[in-house]
Short mmCIF file of C-alpha atoms in Angstrom, two decimals:
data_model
loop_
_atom_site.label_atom_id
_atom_site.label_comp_id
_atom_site.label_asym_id
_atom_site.label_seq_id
_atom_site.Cartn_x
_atom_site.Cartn_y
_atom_site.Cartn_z
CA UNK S 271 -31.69 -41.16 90.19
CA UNK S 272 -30.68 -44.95 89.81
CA UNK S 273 -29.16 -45.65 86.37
CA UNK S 274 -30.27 -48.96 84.68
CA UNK S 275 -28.42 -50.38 82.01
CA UNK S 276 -30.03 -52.31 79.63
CA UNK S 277 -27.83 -55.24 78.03
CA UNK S 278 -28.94 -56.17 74.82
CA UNK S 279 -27.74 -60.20 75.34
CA UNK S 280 -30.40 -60.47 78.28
CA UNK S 281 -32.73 -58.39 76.87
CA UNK S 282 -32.52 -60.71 74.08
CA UNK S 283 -33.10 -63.85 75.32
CA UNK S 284 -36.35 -63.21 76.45
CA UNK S 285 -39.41 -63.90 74.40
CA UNK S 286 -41.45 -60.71 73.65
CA UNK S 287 -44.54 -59.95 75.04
CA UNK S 288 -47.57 -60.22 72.61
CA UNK S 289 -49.78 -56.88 72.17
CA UNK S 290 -52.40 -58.19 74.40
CA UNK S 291 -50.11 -59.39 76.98
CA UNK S 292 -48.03 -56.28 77.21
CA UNK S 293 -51.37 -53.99 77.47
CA UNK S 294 -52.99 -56.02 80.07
CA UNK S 295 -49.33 -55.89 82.00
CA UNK S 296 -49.82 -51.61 81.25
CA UNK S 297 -52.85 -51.55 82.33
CA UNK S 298 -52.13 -53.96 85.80
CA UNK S 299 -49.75 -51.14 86.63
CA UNK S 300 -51.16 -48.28 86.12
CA UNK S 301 -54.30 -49.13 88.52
CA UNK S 302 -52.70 -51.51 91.14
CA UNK S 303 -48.81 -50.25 91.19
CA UNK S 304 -45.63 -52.72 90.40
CA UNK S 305 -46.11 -54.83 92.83
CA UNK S 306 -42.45 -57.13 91.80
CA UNK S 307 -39.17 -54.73 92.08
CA UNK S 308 -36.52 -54.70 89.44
CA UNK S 309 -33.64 -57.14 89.77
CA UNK S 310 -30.25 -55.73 89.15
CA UNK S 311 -26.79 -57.13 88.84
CA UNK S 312 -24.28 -54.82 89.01
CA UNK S 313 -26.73 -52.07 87.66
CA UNK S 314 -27.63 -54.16 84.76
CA UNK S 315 -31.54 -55.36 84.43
CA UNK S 316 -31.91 -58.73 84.36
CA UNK S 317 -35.43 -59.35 85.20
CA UNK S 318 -38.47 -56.77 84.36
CA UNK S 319 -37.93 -55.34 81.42
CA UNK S 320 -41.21 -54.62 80.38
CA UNK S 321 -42.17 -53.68 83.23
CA UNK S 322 -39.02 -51.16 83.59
CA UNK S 323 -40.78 -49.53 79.88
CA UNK S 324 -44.35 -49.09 81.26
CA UNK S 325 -42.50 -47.26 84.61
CA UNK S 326 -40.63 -45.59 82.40
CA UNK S 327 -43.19 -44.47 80.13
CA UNK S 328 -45.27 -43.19 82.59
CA UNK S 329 -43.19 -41.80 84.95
CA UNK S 330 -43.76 -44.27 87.98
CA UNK S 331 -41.62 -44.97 90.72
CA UNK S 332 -39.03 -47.87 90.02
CA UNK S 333 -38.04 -50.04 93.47
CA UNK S 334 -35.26 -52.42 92.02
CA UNK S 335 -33.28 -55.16 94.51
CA UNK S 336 -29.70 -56.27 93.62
CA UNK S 337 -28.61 -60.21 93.19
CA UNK S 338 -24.94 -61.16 93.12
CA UNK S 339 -23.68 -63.94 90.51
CA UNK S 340 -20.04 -64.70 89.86
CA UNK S 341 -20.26 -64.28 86.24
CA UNK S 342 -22.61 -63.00 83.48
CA UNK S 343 -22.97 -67.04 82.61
CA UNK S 344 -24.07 -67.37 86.22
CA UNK S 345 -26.64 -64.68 85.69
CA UNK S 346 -28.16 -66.24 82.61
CA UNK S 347 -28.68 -69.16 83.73
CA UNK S 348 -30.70 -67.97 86.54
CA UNK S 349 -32.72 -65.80 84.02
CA UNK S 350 -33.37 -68.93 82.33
CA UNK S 351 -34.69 -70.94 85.35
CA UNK S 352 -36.70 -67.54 85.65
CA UNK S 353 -38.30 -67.10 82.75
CA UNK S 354 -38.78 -71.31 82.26
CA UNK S 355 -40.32 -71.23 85.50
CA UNK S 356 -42.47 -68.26 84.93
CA UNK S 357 -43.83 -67.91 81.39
CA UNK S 358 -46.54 -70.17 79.54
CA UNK S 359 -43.81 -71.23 76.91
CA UNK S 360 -44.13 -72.95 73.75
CA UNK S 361 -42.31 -75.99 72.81
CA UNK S 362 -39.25 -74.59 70.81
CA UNK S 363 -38.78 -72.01 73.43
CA UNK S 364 -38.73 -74.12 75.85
CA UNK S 365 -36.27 -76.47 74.19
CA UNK S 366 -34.14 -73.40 73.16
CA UNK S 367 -34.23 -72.09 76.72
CA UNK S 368 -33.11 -76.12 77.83
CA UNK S 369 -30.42 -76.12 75.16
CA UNK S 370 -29.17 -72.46 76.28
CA UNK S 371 -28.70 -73.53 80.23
CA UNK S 372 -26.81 -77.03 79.19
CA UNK S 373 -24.73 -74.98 76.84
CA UNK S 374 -24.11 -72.26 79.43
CA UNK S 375 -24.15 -74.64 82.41
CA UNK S 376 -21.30 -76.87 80.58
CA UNK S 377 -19.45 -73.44 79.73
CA UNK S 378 -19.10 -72.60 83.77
CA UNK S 379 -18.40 -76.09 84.72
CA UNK S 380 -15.57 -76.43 82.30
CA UNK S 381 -14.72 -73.60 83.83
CA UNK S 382 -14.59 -74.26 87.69
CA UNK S 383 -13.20 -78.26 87.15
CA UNK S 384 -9.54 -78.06 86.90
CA UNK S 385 -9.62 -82.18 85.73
CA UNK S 386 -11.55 -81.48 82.81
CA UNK S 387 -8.99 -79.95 79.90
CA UNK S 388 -9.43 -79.34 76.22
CA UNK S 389 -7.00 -82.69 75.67
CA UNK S 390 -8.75 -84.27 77.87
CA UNK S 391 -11.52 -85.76 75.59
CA UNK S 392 -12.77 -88.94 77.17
CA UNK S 393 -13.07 -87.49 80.68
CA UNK S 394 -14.73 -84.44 78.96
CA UNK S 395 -17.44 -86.35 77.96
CA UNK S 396 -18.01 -88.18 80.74
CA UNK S 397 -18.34 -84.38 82.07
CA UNK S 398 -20.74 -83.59 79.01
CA UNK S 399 -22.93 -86.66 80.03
CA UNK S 400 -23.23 -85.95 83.81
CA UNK S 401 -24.03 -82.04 83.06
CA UNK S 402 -26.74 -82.96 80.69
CA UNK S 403 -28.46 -86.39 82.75
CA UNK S 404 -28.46 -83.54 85.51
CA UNK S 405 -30.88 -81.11 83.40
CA UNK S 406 -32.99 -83.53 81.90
CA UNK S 407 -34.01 -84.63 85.60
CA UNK S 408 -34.62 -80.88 86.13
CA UNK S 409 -36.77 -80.56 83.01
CA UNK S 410 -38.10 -83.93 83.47
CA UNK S 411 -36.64 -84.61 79.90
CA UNK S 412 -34.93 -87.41 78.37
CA UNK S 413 -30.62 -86.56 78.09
CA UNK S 414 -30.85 -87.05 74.45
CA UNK S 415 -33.69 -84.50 74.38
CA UNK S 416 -31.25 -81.97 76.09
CA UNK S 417 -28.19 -82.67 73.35
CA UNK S 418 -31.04 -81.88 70.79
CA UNK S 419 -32.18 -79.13 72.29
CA UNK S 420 -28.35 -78.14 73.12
CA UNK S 421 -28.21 -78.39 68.76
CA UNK S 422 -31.22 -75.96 68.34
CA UNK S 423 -29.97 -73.39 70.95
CA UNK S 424 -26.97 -72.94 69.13
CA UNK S 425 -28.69 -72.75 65.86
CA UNK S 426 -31.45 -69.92 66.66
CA UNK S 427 -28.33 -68.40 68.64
CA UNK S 428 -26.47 -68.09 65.46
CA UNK S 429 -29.76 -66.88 63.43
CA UNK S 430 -29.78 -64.19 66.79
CA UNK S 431 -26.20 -62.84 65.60
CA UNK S 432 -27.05 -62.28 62.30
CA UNK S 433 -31.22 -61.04 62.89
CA UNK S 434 -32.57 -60.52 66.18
CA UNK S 435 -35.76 -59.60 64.96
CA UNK S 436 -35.78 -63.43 62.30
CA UNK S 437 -34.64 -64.67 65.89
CA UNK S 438 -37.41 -63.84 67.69
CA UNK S 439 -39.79 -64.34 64.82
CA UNK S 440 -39.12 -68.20 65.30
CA UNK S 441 -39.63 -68.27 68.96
CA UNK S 442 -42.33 -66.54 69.34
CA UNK S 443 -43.42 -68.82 66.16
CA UNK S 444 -44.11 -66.00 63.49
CA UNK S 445 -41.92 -67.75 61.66
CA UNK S 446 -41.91 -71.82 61.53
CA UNK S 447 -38.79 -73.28 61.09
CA UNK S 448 -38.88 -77.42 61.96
CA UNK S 449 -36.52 -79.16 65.00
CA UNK S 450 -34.86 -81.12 62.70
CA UNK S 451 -33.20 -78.26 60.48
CA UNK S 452 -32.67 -75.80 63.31
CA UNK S 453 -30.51 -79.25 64.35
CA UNK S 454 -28.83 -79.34 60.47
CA UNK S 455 -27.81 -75.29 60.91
CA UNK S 456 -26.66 -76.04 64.47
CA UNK S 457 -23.17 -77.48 62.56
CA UNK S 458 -23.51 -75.30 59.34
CA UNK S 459 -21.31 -73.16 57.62
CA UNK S 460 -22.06 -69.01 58.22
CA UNK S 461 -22.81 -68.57 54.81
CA UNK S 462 -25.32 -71.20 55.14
CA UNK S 463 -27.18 -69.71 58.14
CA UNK S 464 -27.19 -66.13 56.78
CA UNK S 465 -29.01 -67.68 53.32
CA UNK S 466 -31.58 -69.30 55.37
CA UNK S 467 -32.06 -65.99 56.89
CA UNK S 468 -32.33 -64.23 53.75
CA UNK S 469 -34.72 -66.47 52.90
CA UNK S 470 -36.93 -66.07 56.27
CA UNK S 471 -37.00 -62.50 55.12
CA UNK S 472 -38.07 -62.51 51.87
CA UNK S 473 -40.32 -65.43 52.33
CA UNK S 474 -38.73 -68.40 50.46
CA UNK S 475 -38.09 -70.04 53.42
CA UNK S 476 -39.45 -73.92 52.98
CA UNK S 477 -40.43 -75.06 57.00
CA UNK S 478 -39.92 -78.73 57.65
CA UNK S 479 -38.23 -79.49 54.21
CA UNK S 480 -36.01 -82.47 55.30
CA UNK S 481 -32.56 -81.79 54.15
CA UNK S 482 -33.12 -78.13 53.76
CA UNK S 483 -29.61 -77.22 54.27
CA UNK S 484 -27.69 -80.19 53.73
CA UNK S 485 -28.35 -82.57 50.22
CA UNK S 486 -32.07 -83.07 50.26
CA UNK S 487 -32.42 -86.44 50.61
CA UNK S 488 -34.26 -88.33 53.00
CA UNK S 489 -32.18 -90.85 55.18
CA UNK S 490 -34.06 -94.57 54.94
CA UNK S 491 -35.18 -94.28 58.29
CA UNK S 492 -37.04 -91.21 57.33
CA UNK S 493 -38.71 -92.98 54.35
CA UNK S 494 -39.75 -95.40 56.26
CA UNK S 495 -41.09 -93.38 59.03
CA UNK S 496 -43.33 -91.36 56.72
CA UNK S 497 -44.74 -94.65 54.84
CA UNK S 498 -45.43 -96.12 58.64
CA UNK S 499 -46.82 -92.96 59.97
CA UNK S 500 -49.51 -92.55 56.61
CA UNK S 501 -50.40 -96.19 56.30
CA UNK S 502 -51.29 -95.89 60.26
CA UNK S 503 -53.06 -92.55 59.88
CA UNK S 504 -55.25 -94.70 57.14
CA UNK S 505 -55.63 -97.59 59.12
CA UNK S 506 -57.26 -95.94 61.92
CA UNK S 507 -59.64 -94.13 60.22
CA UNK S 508 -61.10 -97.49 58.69
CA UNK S 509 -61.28 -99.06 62.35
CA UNK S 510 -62.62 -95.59 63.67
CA UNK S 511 -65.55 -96.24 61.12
CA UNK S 512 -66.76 -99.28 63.35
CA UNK S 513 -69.09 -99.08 65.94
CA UNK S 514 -66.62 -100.34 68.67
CA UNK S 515 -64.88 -96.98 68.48
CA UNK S 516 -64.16 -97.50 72.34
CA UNK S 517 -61.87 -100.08 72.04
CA UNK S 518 -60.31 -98.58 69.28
CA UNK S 519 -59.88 -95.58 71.57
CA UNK S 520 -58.20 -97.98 74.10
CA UNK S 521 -55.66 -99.59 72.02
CA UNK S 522 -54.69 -96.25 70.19
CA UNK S 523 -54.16 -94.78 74.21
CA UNK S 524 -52.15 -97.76 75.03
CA UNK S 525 -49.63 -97.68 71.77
CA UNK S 526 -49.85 -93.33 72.39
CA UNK S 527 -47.84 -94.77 76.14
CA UNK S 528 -45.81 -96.82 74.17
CA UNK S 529 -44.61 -94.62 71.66
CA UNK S 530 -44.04 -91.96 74.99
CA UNK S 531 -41.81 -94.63 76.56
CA UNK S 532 -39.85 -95.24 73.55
CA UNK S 533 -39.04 -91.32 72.72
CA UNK S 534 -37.66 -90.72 76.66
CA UNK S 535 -35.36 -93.66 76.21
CA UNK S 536 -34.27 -92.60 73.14
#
């Protein structure tokens, strides 16, 4: 009998199946057969892992195929364009998974370009840039959306070392933790991250306070945001009282494209 090894990295990165989700899979099995094989690297799974329990639990047959990758960084970005390409994902996962293959992806370039050296800063950046405007045409993303999303990977990876379960609890989005402070623990201090933990645990947690981990304080631009945002939010319910609510409609489209624009160039 094959032996499958689990690894608990890969099994990790995936998003768990929902109740639902994982008894409809059960049951798809069970009257029609798995249909997709296992995919193995060097006896590891990488892809099917629910599936591999249901065969498992029932005693089926298990057909598995073998891929070859150079390294395990090779392998995980490929279950990353897998699973992106795949799965109905939500937005943090999806900008987790994004921030996971530019982290990764920079990791094996580094790697395999014998110009780019730790001392090296300016051309190292240059390297940096090029790796990231390369994913955000794959993700159809803006680059500074990918050195975000680069910030929160390494943030819910940290919260993954300490909890896996508080970990998953945020991307499957049982637990709601805002961009902009996963971005704050992304350059934090251990202790920090393991008290925000604690606090996901036992419920204390505040989502979406700004400056949750750092002083509190809201930078001017912030301020000013927020006063914009509610004295707009008022505004157009006063003109949506009117009878012309078309044209109302129309303009509020038009500045919706703006505002679009103006976030992928940032």
């Amino acid at each position: 009998m094959l032996e499958i090894i689990i690894d608990e990295e890969f099994e990790r990165i995936l998003p768990k199946l929902d109740e639902q989700t994982y008894a409809w899979l059960e049951e798809n099995i069970l009257e029609y057969g798995c249909r997709e094989p296992l995919v193995l690297w060097n006896g590891i799974l990488i892809d099917g892992h629910n599936r591999y329990s249901i065969l498992q639990k029932h005693d089926l047959p298990i057909n598995t195929v073998d891929m070859e990758f150079d390294s395990r960084d090779d392998v995980l970005i490929w279950i990353i364009s897998t699973q992106v390409s795949r799965r109905n994902l939500n937005p943090l996962q999806l900008s987790f998974y994004r921030g996971l293959h530019y982290n990764t992806d920079k990791k094996i370039q580094g790697r395999n370009n014998q110009f780019v050296q730790e001392n090296e800063k300016p051309q190292n950046e240059v390297f940096q840039s090029s790796t990231a405007a390369r994913l955000a045409e794959i993700y159809n993303v803006s680059h500074s959306t990918i050195s975000r999303d680069s910030q929160v990977a390494n943030a819910i990876s940290a919260i993954g070392e300490i909890s896996p379960d508080v970990k998953m609890d945020i991307l499957s989005g049982k637990t709601h933790i805002s961009r902009r402070q996963l971005q704050e623990l992304s350059t934090s201090k251990d202790e920090d991250i393991s008290a925000v933990v604690d606090k996901i645990k036992d419920g204390t947690f505040e989502s979406g306070k700004t400056g949750a981990i750092g002083s509190g304080e809201m930078r001017e631009w912030e301020v000013q945001f927020s006063k914009m945002t509610k004295e707009f939010r008022h505004m157009l319910r006063d003109y949506a009282k009117d009878d012309d609510t078309e044209s109302v409609r129309t303009a509020l489209k038009q500045y919706i494209g703006m505002l679009e624009d103006l976030y992928k160039s940032i």
